[in-house]
């Protein structure tokens, strides 16, 4: 699920982002018989060529439980970015999933495609939007692309600001609205990994 994002014009709003989605019924992904290649194919309109992504360096990378997230440029053209002035660029957050022992595990791919597939069906101002994905199974590459938010995650924002109680309560209510939206879906969805570093502040 995506993270909570805070909108300055509206006094701040968190969004759910980058978390593990799970069916409320508790069914295992293997039991749902997800075919990663079929899901990737069905979402081809969201596929982004790897050559359009230009990482900003190791300093922008942050490690997570099963993936690294780094700041990168996304070009407006499907071409290698040699001349930055010749293309329009936008900053994005690239979530790069890690595979054990340099092998592609179908179960890992199933979880990734499950998350991507769910995000395409969600629409709420407290749920972060998926820009697209990069996938090359042979190379062990599976990336999810999200909008980059300069304010960072909610933990970073709270540590950098001295918020009053009403402002903190407002943030909590925003998080609750995102969770309520997920729980009211049919079937309901549970976030599964709700924490401040998984909430984006816009």
PDB file of C-alpha atoms in Angstrom:
ATOM      1  CA  UNK A   1       0.000   0.000   0.000  1.00  0.00           C
ATOM      2  CA  UNK A   2       1.213   3.455  -0.383  1.00  0.00           C
ATOM      3  CA  UNK A   3       2.209   5.833   2.339  1.00  0.00           C
ATOM      4  CA  UNK A   4       0.439   8.766   3.812  1.00  0.00           C
ATOM      5  CA  UNK A   5       1.320  12.062   2.170  1.00  0.00           C
ATOM      6  CA  UNK A   6       0.901  15.546   3.636  1.00  0.00           C
ATOM      7  CA  UNK A   7      -0.393  18.370   1.430  1.00  0.00           C
ATOM      8  CA  UNK A   8       0.936  21.775   2.488  1.00  0.00           C
ATOM      9  CA  UNK A   9      -2.006  23.625   0.914  1.00  0.00           C
ATOM     10  CA  UNK A  10      -4.431  21.629   3.036  1.00  0.00           C
ATOM     11  CA  UNK A  11      -2.377  21.871   6.201  1.00  0.00           C
ATOM     12  CA  UNK A  12      -0.647  18.569   5.619  1.00  0.00           C
ATOM     13  CA  UNK A  13      -1.866  15.129   4.685  1.00  0.00           C
ATOM     14  CA  UNK A  14      -0.189  11.743   5.089  1.00  0.00           C
ATOM     15  CA  UNK A  15      -0.569   8.974   2.492  1.00  0.00           C
ATOM     16  CA  UNK A  16      -0.130   5.233   2.810  1.00  0.00           C
ATOM     17  CA  UNK A  17       2.766   4.009   0.663  1.00  0.00           C
ATOM     18  CA  UNK A  18       5.107   1.144  -0.089  1.00  0.00           C
ATOM     19  CA  UNK A  19       3.684  -1.371   2.344  1.00  0.00           C
ATOM     20  CA  UNK A  20       2.687  -4.980   1.972  1.00  0.00           C
ATOM     21  CA  UNK A  21      -0.914  -5.429   0.852  1.00  0.00           C
ATOM     22  CA  UNK A  22      -2.760  -8.492   1.983  1.00  0.00           C
ATOM     23  CA  UNK A  23      -6.232  -9.858   1.513  1.00  0.00           C
ATOM     24  CA  UNK A  24      -8.275  -9.454   4.679  1.00  0.00           C
ATOM     25  CA  UNK A  25      -9.330 -13.074   4.278  1.00  0.00           C
ATOM     26  CA  UNK A  26      -5.753 -14.093   5.021  1.00  0.00           C
ATOM     27  CA  UNK A  27      -5.385 -16.199   1.878  1.00  0.00           C
ATOM     28  CA  UNK A  28      -1.801 -16.938   0.881  1.00  0.00           C
ATOM     29  CA  UNK A  29      -0.625 -15.495  -2.412  1.00  0.00           C
ATOM     30  CA  UNK A  30       0.277 -18.992  -3.574  1.00  0.00           C
ATOM     31  CA  UNK A  31      -3.315 -20.069  -2.983  1.00  0.00           C
ATOM     32  CA  UNK A  32      -4.535 -17.181  -5.109  1.00  0.00           C
ATOM     33  CA  UNK A  33      -2.558 -18.670  -8.017  1.00  0.00           C
ATOM     34  CA  UNK A  34      -1.105 -15.370  -9.126  1.00  0.00           C
ATOM     35  CA  UNK A  35       0.881 -15.702 -12.352  1.00  0.00           C
ATOM     36  CA  UNK A  36       3.458 -12.858 -12.266  1.00  0.00           C
ATOM     37  CA  UNK A  37       4.075 -12.813 -16.020  1.00  0.00           C
ATOM     38  CA  UNK A  38       0.337 -12.618 -16.733  1.00  0.00           C
ATOM     39  CA  UNK A  39      -0.118  -9.740 -14.269  1.00  0.00           C
ATOM     40  CA  UNK A  40       2.833  -7.806 -15.704  1.00  0.00           C
ATOM     41  CA  UNK A  41       1.403  -8.328 -19.190  1.00  0.00           C
ATOM     42  CA  UNK A  42      -2.063  -7.130 -18.162  1.00  0.00           C
ATOM     43  CA  UNK A  43      -0.551  -3.935 -16.724  1.00  0.00           C
ATOM     44  CA  UNK A  44       1.612  -3.193 -19.750  1.00  0.00           C
ATOM     45  CA  UNK A  45       0.267   0.369 -19.910  1.00  0.00           C
ATOM     46  CA  UNK A  46       2.128   1.076 -16.645  1.00  0.00           C
ATOM     47  CA  UNK A  47       5.407  -0.459 -17.795  1.00  0.00           C
ATOM     48  CA  UNK A  48       8.351   1.959 -17.826  1.00  0.00           C
ATOM     49  CA  UNK A  49      11.535   1.297 -19.770  1.00  0.00           C
ATOM     50  CA  UNK A  50      14.574   0.974 -17.531  1.00  0.00           C
ATOM     51  CA  UNK A  51      16.488   3.465 -19.688  1.00  0.00           C
ATOM     52  CA  UNK A  52      14.082   6.212 -18.594  1.00  0.00           C
ATOM     53  CA  UNK A  53      15.247   5.913 -14.959  1.00  0.00           C
ATOM     54  CA  UNK A  54      18.368   7.781 -13.842  1.00  0.00           C
ATOM     55  CA  UNK A  55      19.330   7.201 -10.164  1.00  0.00           C
ATOM     56  CA  UNK A  56      20.821  10.142  -8.286  1.00  0.00           C
ATOM     57  CA  UNK A  57      23.414   8.038  -6.476  1.00  0.00           C
ATOM     58  CA  UNK A  58      23.876   5.822  -3.423  1.00  0.00           C
ATOM     59  CA  UNK A  59      23.375   8.738  -1.024  1.00  0.00           C
ATOM     60  CA  UNK A  60      19.703   8.937  -2.020  1.00  0.00           C
ATOM     61  CA  UNK A  61      19.023   5.257  -1.289  1.00  0.00           C
ATOM     62  CA  UNK A  62      17.189   4.004   1.800  1.00  0.00           C
ATOM     63  CA  UNK A  63      17.053   0.337   2.757  1.00  0.00           C
ATOM     64  CA  UNK A  64      13.831  -1.391   3.743  1.00  0.00           C
ATOM     65  CA  UNK A  65      12.886  -4.898   4.766  1.00  0.00           C
ATOM     66  CA  UNK A  66      12.716  -6.440   1.288  1.00  0.00           C
ATOM     67  CA  UNK A  67      13.471  -3.481  -0.965  1.00  0.00           C
ATOM     68  CA  UNK A  68      15.576  -0.346  -1.326  1.00  0.00           C
ATOM     69  CA  UNK A  69      14.017   3.020  -2.149  1.00  0.00           C
ATOM     70  CA  UNK A  70      16.022   5.659  -3.981  1.00  0.00           C
ATOM     71  CA  UNK A  71      15.490   9.051  -5.551  1.00  0.00           C
ATOM     72  CA  UNK A  72      15.786   9.105  -9.336  1.00  0.00           C
ATOM     73  CA  UNK A  73      14.900  11.076 -12.429  1.00  0.00           C
ATOM     74  CA  UNK A  74      12.218   9.773 -14.776  1.00  0.00           C
ATOM     75  CA  UNK A  75      12.569  11.036 -18.331  1.00  0.00           C
ATOM     76  CA  UNK A  76       9.605  11.892 -20.530  1.00  0.00           C
ATOM     77  CA  UNK A  77      11.109   9.929 -23.425  1.00  0.00           C
ATOM     78  CA  UNK A  78      11.861   6.232 -23.752  1.00  0.00           C
ATOM     79  CA  UNK A  79      15.520   6.777 -24.472  1.00  0.00           C
ATOM     80  CA  UNK A  80      18.848   6.735 -22.690  1.00  0.00           C
ATOM     81  CA  UNK A  81      19.291   9.991 -20.794  1.00  0.00           C
ATOM     82  CA  UNK A  82      22.490  11.465 -22.199  1.00  0.00           C
ATOM     83  CA  UNK A  83      21.527  15.097 -22.588  1.00  0.00           C
ATOM     84  CA  UNK A  84      19.390  16.108 -19.599  1.00  0.00           C
ATOM     85  CA  UNK A  85      18.382  19.345 -21.331  1.00  0.00           C
ATOM     86  CA  UNK A  86      16.781  17.477 -24.243  1.00  0.00           C
ATOM     87  CA  UNK A  87      14.105  15.724 -22.179  1.00  0.00           C
ATOM     88  CA  UNK A  88      11.654  16.642 -19.447  1.00  0.00           C
ATOM     89  CA  UNK A  89      12.535  15.054 -16.107  1.00  0.00           C
ATOM     90  CA  UNK A  90      10.526  14.425 -12.973  1.00  0.00           C
ATOM     91  CA  UNK A  91      11.727  13.220  -9.580  1.00  0.00           C
ATOM     92  CA  UNK A  92      10.422   9.819  -8.543  1.00  0.00           C
ATOM     93  CA  UNK A  93      10.925   7.303  -5.758  1.00  0.00           C
ATOM     94  CA  UNK A  94      12.071   3.929  -7.082  1.00  0.00           C
ATOM     95  CA  UNK A  95      11.296   0.928  -4.889  1.00  0.00           C
ATOM     96  CA  UNK A  96      13.762  -1.797  -5.905  1.00  0.00           C
ATOM     97  CA  UNK A  97      12.904  -5.256  -4.615  1.00  0.00           C
ATOM     98  CA  UNK A  98      15.766  -7.524  -3.596  1.00  0.00           C
ATOM     99  CA  UNK A  99      16.066 -11.179  -4.562  1.00  0.00           C
ATOM    100  CA  UNK A 100      18.038 -13.705  -2.518  1.00  0.00           C
ATOM    101  CA  UNK A 101      21.172 -15.252  -4.018  1.00  0.00           C
ATOM    102  CA  UNK A 102      20.653 -13.389  -7.301  1.00  0.00           C
ATOM    103  CA  UNK A 103      17.764 -15.686  -8.187  1.00  0.00           C
ATOM    104  CA  UNK A 104      14.231 -14.759  -9.123  1.00  0.00           C
ATOM    105  CA  UNK A 105      11.786 -16.431  -6.755  1.00  0.00           C
ATOM    106  CA  UNK A 106       8.264 -16.842  -8.177  1.00  0.00           C
ATOM    107  CA  UNK A 107       6.838 -16.324  -4.694  1.00  0.00           C
ATOM    108  CA  UNK A 108       8.618 -12.968  -4.416  1.00  0.00           C
ATOM    109  CA  UNK A 109       7.407 -11.966  -7.873  1.00  0.00           C
ATOM    110  CA  UNK A 110       3.889 -13.012  -6.889  1.00  0.00           C
ATOM    111  CA  UNK A 111       3.973 -10.649  -3.905  1.00  0.00           C
ATOM    112  CA  UNK A 112       5.292  -7.804  -6.065  1.00  0.00           C
ATOM    113  CA  UNK A 113       2.690  -8.264  -8.788  1.00  0.00           C
ATOM    114  CA  UNK A 114       0.005  -8.606  -6.118  1.00  0.00           C
ATOM    115  CA  UNK A 115       1.007  -5.225  -4.671  1.00  0.00           C
ATOM    116  CA  UNK A 116       1.188  -3.551  -8.090  1.00  0.00           C
ATOM    117  CA  UNK A 117      -2.158  -4.997  -9.127  1.00  0.00           C
ATOM    118  CA  UNK A 118      -3.820  -3.780  -5.925  1.00  0.00           C
ATOM    119  CA  UNK A 119      -2.394  -0.270  -6.210  1.00  0.00           C
ATOM    120  CA  UNK A 120      -3.856   0.134  -9.698  1.00  0.00           C
ATOM    121  CA  UNK A 121      -7.317  -0.454  -8.232  1.00  0.00           C
ATOM    122  CA  UNK A 122      -7.026   2.026  -5.343  1.00  0.00           C
ATOM    123  CA  UNK A 123      -8.100   5.657  -5.574  1.00  0.00           C
ATOM    124  CA  UNK A 124      -8.023   7.811  -2.441  1.00  0.00           C
ATOM    125  CA  UNK A 125      -6.279  11.067  -1.496  1.00  0.00           C
ATOM    126  CA  UNK A 126      -4.609   9.279   1.433  1.00  0.00           C
ATOM    127  CA  UNK A 127      -3.213   6.483  -0.756  1.00  0.00           C
ATOM    128  CA  UNK A 128      -0.078   7.179  -2.771  1.00  0.00           C
ATOM    129  CA  UNK A 129      -0.403   6.807  -6.544  1.00  0.00           C
ATOM    130  CA  UNK A 130       1.645   4.290  -8.518  1.00  0.00           C
ATOM    131  CA  UNK A 131       3.412   5.921 -11.474  1.00  0.00           C
ATOM    132  CA  UNK A 132       4.455   2.631 -13.045  1.00  0.00           C
ATOM    133  CA  UNK A 133       6.876  -0.277 -12.802  1.00  0.00           C
ATOM    134  CA  UNK A 134      10.099  -1.597 -14.319  1.00  0.00           C
ATOM    135  CA  UNK A 135      10.389  -5.347 -14.761  1.00  0.00           C
ATOM    136  CA  UNK A 136      13.036  -7.599 -16.270  1.00  0.00           C
ATOM    137  CA  UNK A 137      12.727 -11.086 -14.803  1.00  0.00           C
ATOM    138  CA  UNK A 138      15.846 -12.377 -16.550  1.00  0.00           C
ATOM    139  CA  UNK A 139      17.905  -9.648 -14.882  1.00  0.00           C
ATOM    140  CA  UNK A 140      16.151 -10.039 -11.528  1.00  0.00           C
ATOM    141  CA  UNK A 141      14.708  -6.536 -11.750  1.00  0.00           C
ATOM    142  CA  UNK A 142      11.352  -5.547 -10.272  1.00  0.00           C
ATOM    143  CA  UNK A 143      10.885  -1.864  -9.450  1.00  0.00           C
ATOM    144  CA  UNK A 144       7.851   0.172  -8.481  1.00  0.00           C
ATOM    145  CA  UNK A 145       7.834   3.882  -9.345  1.00  0.00           C
ATOM    146  CA  UNK A 146       6.110   6.454  -7.116  1.00  0.00           C
ATOM    147  CA  UNK A 147       6.007  10.276  -7.058  1.00  0.00           C
ATOM    148  CA  UNK A 148       8.865  11.720  -5.000  1.00  0.00           C
ATOM    149  CA  UNK A 149       7.868  13.821  -1.998  1.00  0.00           C
ATOM    150  CA  UNK A 150      10.500  16.242  -0.665  1.00  0.00           C
ATOM    151  CA  UNK A 151       9.107  16.106   2.873  1.00  0.00           C
ATOM    152  CA  UNK A 152      10.047  12.441   3.179  1.00  0.00           C
ATOM    153  CA  UNK A 153       8.250   9.960   5.387  1.00  0.00           C
ATOM    154  CA  UNK A 154       6.165  10.820   8.420  1.00  0.00           C
ATOM    155  CA  UNK A 155       8.903   9.929  10.915  1.00  0.00           C
ATOM    156  CA  UNK A 156      11.349  12.291   9.220  1.00  0.00           C
ATOM    157  CA  UNK A 157       8.754  15.037   9.082  1.00  0.00           C
ATOM    158  CA  UNK A 158       7.809  14.721  12.760  1.00  0.00           C
ATOM    159  CA  UNK A 159      11.480  14.766  13.784  1.00  0.00           C
ATOM    160  CA  UNK A 160      12.062  17.965  11.804  1.00  0.00           C
ATOM    161  CA  UNK A 161       8.983  19.834  13.026  1.00  0.00           C
ATOM    162  CA  UNK A 162       7.657  20.925  16.406  1.00  0.00           C
ATOM    163  CA  UNK A 163       3.970  20.198  15.879  1.00  0.00           C
ATOM    164  CA  UNK A 164       1.240  21.125  18.311  1.00  0.00           C
ATOM    165  CA  UNK A 165      -1.231  18.496  19.543  1.00  0.00           C
ATOM    166  CA  UNK A 166      -4.044  19.540  17.122  1.00  0.00           C
ATOM    167  CA  UNK A 167      -1.660  19.160  14.169  1.00  0.00           C
ATOM    168  CA  UNK A 168      -0.591  15.706  15.329  1.00  0.00           C
ATOM    169  CA  UNK A 169      -4.214  14.664  15.794  1.00  0.00           C
ATOM    170  CA  UNK A 170      -4.934  15.849  12.245  1.00  0.00           C
ATOM    171  CA  UNK A 171      -2.169  13.584  10.919  1.00  0.00           C
ATOM    172  CA  UNK A 172      -3.580  10.628  12.857  1.00  0.00           C
ATOM    173  CA  UNK A 173      -7.024  11.268  11.375  1.00  0.00           C
ATOM    174  CA  UNK A 174      -5.545  11.331   7.861  1.00  0.00           C
ATOM    175  CA  UNK A 175      -3.916   7.953   8.446  1.00  0.00           C
ATOM    176  CA  UNK A 176      -7.197   6.603   9.816  1.00  0.00           C
ATOM    177  CA  UNK A 177      -9.041   7.798   6.697  1.00  0.00           C
ATOM    178  CA  UNK A 178      -6.650   5.855   4.468  1.00  0.00           C
ATOM    179  CA  UNK A 179      -7.041   2.716   6.579  1.00  0.00           C
ATOM    180  CA  UNK A 180     -10.824   3.126   6.655  1.00  0.00           C
ATOM    181  CA  UNK A 181     -10.886   3.299   2.858  1.00  0.00           C
ATOM    182  CA  UNK A 182      -8.935   0.033   2.594  1.00  0.00           C
ATOM    183  CA  UNK A 183     -11.081  -1.743   5.171  1.00  0.00           C
ATOM    184  CA  UNK A 184     -14.304  -0.660   3.447  1.00  0.00           C
ATOM    185  CA  UNK A 185     -13.312  -2.211   0.119  1.00  0.00           C
ATOM    186  CA  UNK A 186     -14.942  -5.438  -1.013  1.00  0.00           C
ATOM    187  CA  UNK A 187     -13.080  -7.570  -0.209  1.00  0.00           C
ATOM    188  CA  UNK A 188     -11.362  -5.501   2.505  1.00  0.00           C
ATOM    189  CA  UNK A 189      -7.596  -4.961   2.410  1.00  0.00           C
ATOM    190  CA  UNK A 190      -5.312  -4.758   5.429  1.00  0.00           C
ATOM    191  CA  UNK A 191      -2.097  -2.759   5.193  1.00  0.00           C
ATOM    192  CA  UNK A 192      -0.030  -5.344   7.035  1.00  0.00           C
ATOM    193  CA  UNK A 193       2.952  -3.093   7.804  1.00  0.00           C
ATOM    194  CA  UNK A 194       1.710   0.258   9.094  1.00  0.00           C
ATOM    195  CA  UNK A 195       4.523   2.422  10.506  1.00  0.00           C
ATOM    196  CA  UNK A 196       5.719   6.019  10.281  1.00  0.00           C
ATOM    197  CA  UNK A 197       8.477   5.284   7.743  1.00  0.00           C
ATOM    198  CA  UNK A 198       5.823   3.840   5.416  1.00  0.00           C
ATOM    199  CA  UNK A 199       3.761   7.031   5.488  1.00  0.00           C
ATOM    200  CA  UNK A 200       4.740   9.745   3.014  1.00  0.00           C
ATOM    201  CA  UNK A 201       4.259  13.405   3.908  1.00  0.00           C
ATOM    202  CA  UNK A 202       3.305  15.690   1.001  1.00  0.00           C
TER     203      UNK A 202
END
